[in-house]
PDB file of C-alpha atoms in Angstrom:
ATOM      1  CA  UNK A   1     241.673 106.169  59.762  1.00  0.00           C
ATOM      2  CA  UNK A   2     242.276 103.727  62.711  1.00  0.00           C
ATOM      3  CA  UNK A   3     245.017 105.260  65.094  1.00  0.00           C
ATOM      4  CA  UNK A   4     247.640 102.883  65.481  1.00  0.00           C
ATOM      5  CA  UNK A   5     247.431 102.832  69.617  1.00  0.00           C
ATOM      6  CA  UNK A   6     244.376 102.357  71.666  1.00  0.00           C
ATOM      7  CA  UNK A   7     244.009 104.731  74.471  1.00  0.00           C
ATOM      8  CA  UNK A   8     243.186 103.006  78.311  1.00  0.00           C
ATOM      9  CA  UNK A   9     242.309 105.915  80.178  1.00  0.00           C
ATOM     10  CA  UNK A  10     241.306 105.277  83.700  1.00  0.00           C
ATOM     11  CA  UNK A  11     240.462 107.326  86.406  1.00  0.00           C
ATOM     12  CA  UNK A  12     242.999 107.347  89.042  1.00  0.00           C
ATOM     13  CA  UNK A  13     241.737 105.456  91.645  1.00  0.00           C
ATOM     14  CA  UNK A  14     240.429 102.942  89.335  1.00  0.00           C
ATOM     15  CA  UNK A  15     242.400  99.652  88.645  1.00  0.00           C
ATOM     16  CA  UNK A  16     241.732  97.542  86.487  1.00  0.00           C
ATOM     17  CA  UNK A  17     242.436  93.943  87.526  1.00  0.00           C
ATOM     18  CA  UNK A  18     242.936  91.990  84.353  1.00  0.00           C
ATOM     19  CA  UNK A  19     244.155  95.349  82.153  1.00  0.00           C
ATOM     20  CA  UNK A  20     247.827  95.837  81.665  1.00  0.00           C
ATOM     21  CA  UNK A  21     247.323  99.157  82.599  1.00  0.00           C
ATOM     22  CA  UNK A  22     249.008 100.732  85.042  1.00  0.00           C
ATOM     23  CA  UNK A  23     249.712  96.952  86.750  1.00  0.00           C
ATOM     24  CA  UNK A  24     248.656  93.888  85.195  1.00  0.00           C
ATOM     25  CA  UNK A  25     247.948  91.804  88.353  1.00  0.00           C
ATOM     26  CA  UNK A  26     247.934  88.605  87.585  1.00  0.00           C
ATOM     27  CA  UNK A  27     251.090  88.499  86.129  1.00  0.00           C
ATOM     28  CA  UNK A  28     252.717  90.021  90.024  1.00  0.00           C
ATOM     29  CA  UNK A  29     250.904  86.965  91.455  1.00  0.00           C
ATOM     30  CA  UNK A  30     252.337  84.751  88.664  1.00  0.00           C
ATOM     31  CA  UNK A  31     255.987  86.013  89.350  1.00  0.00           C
ATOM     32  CA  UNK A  32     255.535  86.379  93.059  1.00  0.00           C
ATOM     33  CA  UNK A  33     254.601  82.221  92.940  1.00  0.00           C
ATOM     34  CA  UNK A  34     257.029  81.865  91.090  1.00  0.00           C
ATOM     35  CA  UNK A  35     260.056  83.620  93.043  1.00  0.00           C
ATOM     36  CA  UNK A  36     258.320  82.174  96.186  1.00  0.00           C
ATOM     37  CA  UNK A  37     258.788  78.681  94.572  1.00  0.00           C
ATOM     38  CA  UNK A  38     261.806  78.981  93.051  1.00  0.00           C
ATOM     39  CA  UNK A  39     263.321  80.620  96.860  1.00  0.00           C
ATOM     40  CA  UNK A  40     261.861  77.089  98.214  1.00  0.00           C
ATOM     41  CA  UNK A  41     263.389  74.927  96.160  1.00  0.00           C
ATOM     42  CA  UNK A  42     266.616  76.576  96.861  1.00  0.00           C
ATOM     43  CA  UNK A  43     266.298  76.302 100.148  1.00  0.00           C
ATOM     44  CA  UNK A  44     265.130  72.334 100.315  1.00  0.00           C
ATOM     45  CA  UNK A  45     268.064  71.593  97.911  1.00  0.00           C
ATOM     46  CA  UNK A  46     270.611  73.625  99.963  1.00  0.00           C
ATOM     47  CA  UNK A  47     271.189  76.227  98.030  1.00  0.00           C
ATOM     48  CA  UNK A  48     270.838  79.133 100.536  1.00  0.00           C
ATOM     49  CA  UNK A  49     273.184  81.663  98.375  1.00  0.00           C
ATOM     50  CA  UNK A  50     271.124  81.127  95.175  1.00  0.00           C
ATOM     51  CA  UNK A  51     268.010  81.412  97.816  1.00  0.00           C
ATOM     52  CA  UNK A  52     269.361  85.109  99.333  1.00  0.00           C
ATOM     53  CA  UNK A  53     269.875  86.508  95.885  1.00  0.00           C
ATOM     54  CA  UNK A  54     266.456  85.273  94.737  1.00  0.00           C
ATOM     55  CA  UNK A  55     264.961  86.817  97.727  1.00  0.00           C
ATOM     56  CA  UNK A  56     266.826  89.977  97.142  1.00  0.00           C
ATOM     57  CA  UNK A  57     265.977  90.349  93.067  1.00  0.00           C
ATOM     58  CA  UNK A  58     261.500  89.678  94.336  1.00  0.00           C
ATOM     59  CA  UNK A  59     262.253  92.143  97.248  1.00  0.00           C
ATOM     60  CA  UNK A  60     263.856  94.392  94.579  1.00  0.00           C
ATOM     61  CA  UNK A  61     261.012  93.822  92.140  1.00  0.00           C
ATOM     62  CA  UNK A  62     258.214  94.221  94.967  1.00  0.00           C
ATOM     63  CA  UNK A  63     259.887  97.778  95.819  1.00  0.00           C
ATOM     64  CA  UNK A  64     259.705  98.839  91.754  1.00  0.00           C
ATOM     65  CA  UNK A  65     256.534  97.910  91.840  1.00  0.00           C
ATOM     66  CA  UNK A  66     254.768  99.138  94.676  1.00  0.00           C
ATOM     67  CA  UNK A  67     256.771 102.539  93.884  1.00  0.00           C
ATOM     68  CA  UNK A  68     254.016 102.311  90.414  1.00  0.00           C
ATOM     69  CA  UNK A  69     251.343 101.106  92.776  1.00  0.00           C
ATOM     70  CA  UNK A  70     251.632 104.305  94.620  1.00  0.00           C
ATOM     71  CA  UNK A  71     252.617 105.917  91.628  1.00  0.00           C
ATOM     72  CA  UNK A  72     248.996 105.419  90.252  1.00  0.00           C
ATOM     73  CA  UNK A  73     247.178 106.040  92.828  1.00  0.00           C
ATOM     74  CA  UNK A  74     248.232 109.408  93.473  1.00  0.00           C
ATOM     75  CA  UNK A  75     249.306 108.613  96.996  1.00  0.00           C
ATOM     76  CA  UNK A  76     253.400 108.501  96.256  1.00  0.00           C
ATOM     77  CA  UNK A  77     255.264 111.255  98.293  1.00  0.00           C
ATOM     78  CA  UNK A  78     258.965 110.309  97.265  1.00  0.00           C
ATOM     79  CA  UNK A  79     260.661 107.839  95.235  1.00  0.00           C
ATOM     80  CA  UNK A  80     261.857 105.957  98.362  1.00  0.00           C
ATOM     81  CA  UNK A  81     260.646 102.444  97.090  1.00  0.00           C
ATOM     82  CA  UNK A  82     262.130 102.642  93.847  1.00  0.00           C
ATOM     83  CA  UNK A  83     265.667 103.642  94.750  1.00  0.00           C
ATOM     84  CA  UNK A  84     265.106 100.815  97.534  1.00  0.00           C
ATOM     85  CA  UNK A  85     264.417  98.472  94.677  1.00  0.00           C
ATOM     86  CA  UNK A  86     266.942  99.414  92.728  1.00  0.00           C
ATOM     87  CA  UNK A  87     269.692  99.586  95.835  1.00  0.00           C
ATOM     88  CA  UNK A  88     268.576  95.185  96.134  1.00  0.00           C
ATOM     89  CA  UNK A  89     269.453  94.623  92.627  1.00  0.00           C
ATOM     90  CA  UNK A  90     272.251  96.774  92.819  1.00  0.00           C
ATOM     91  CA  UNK A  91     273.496  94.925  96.118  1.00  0.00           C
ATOM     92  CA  UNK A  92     272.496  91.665  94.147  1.00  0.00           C
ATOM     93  CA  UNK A  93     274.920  92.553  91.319  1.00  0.00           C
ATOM     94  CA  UNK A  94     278.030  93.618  93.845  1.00  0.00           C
ATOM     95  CA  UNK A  95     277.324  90.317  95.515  1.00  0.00           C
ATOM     96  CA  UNK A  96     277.162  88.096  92.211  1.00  0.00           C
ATOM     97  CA  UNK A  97     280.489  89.817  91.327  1.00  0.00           C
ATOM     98  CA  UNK A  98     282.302  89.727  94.034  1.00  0.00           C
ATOM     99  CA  UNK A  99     281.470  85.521  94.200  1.00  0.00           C
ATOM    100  CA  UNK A 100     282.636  85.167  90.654  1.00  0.00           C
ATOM    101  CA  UNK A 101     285.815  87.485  91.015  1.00  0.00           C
ATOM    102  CA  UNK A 102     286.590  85.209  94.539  1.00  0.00           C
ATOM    103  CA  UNK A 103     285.815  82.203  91.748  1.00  0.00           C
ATOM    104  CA  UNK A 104     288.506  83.425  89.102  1.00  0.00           C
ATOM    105  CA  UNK A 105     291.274  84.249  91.761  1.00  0.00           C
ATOM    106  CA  UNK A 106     290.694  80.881  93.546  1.00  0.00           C
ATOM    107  CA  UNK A 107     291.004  78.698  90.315  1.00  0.00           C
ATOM    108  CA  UNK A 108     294.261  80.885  89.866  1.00  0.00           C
ATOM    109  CA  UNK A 109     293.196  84.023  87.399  1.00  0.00           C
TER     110      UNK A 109
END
């Protein structure tokens, strides 16, 4: 019987560039392009708010991220990046919010 999940075992201080296992690198480039362009845009169209909260959901993703890049390679102490991460999207969130509340009082709600 086939099992129903290939194993990708690496050794840790192996990665594997095009594997999806532990990071798939291409796809960070791909994503980091594309947050970089889309932050760019923002800014030549005058958008600086949408521009700060893209910058602050890549710096949150870049902080998950390296937290699994450290993560695999046996060489994370604490979980400092990852909380870091999250605090961005968290501060992201309070910051979205508190725009759209400001929104619903100012159109009278």
């Amino acid at each position: 019987m086939v099992p129903s999940v290939s194993s990708e075992d690496h050794p840790a201080d192996e990665i594997d560039f095009w594997s999806s296992y532990p990071i798939n690198w291409p796809s960070l480039y791909a994503m980091a392009v594309l947050m970089l362009g889309t932050i760019g845009l923002s800014l030549w169209a005058g958008a600086y708010r949408s521009a700060a909260t893209t910058a602050l959901i890549a710096a949150g993703g870049a902080g998950v991220a390296y937290d699994a890049i450290l993560d695999h390679l046996g060489q994370r102490v604490d979980r400092r990046w990852y909380w870091a991460g999250l605090g961005m999207w968290g501060l992201v969130t309070v910051w979205n919010l508190a725009w759209l509340t400001v929104a619903w009082f100012a159109r009278g709600g």
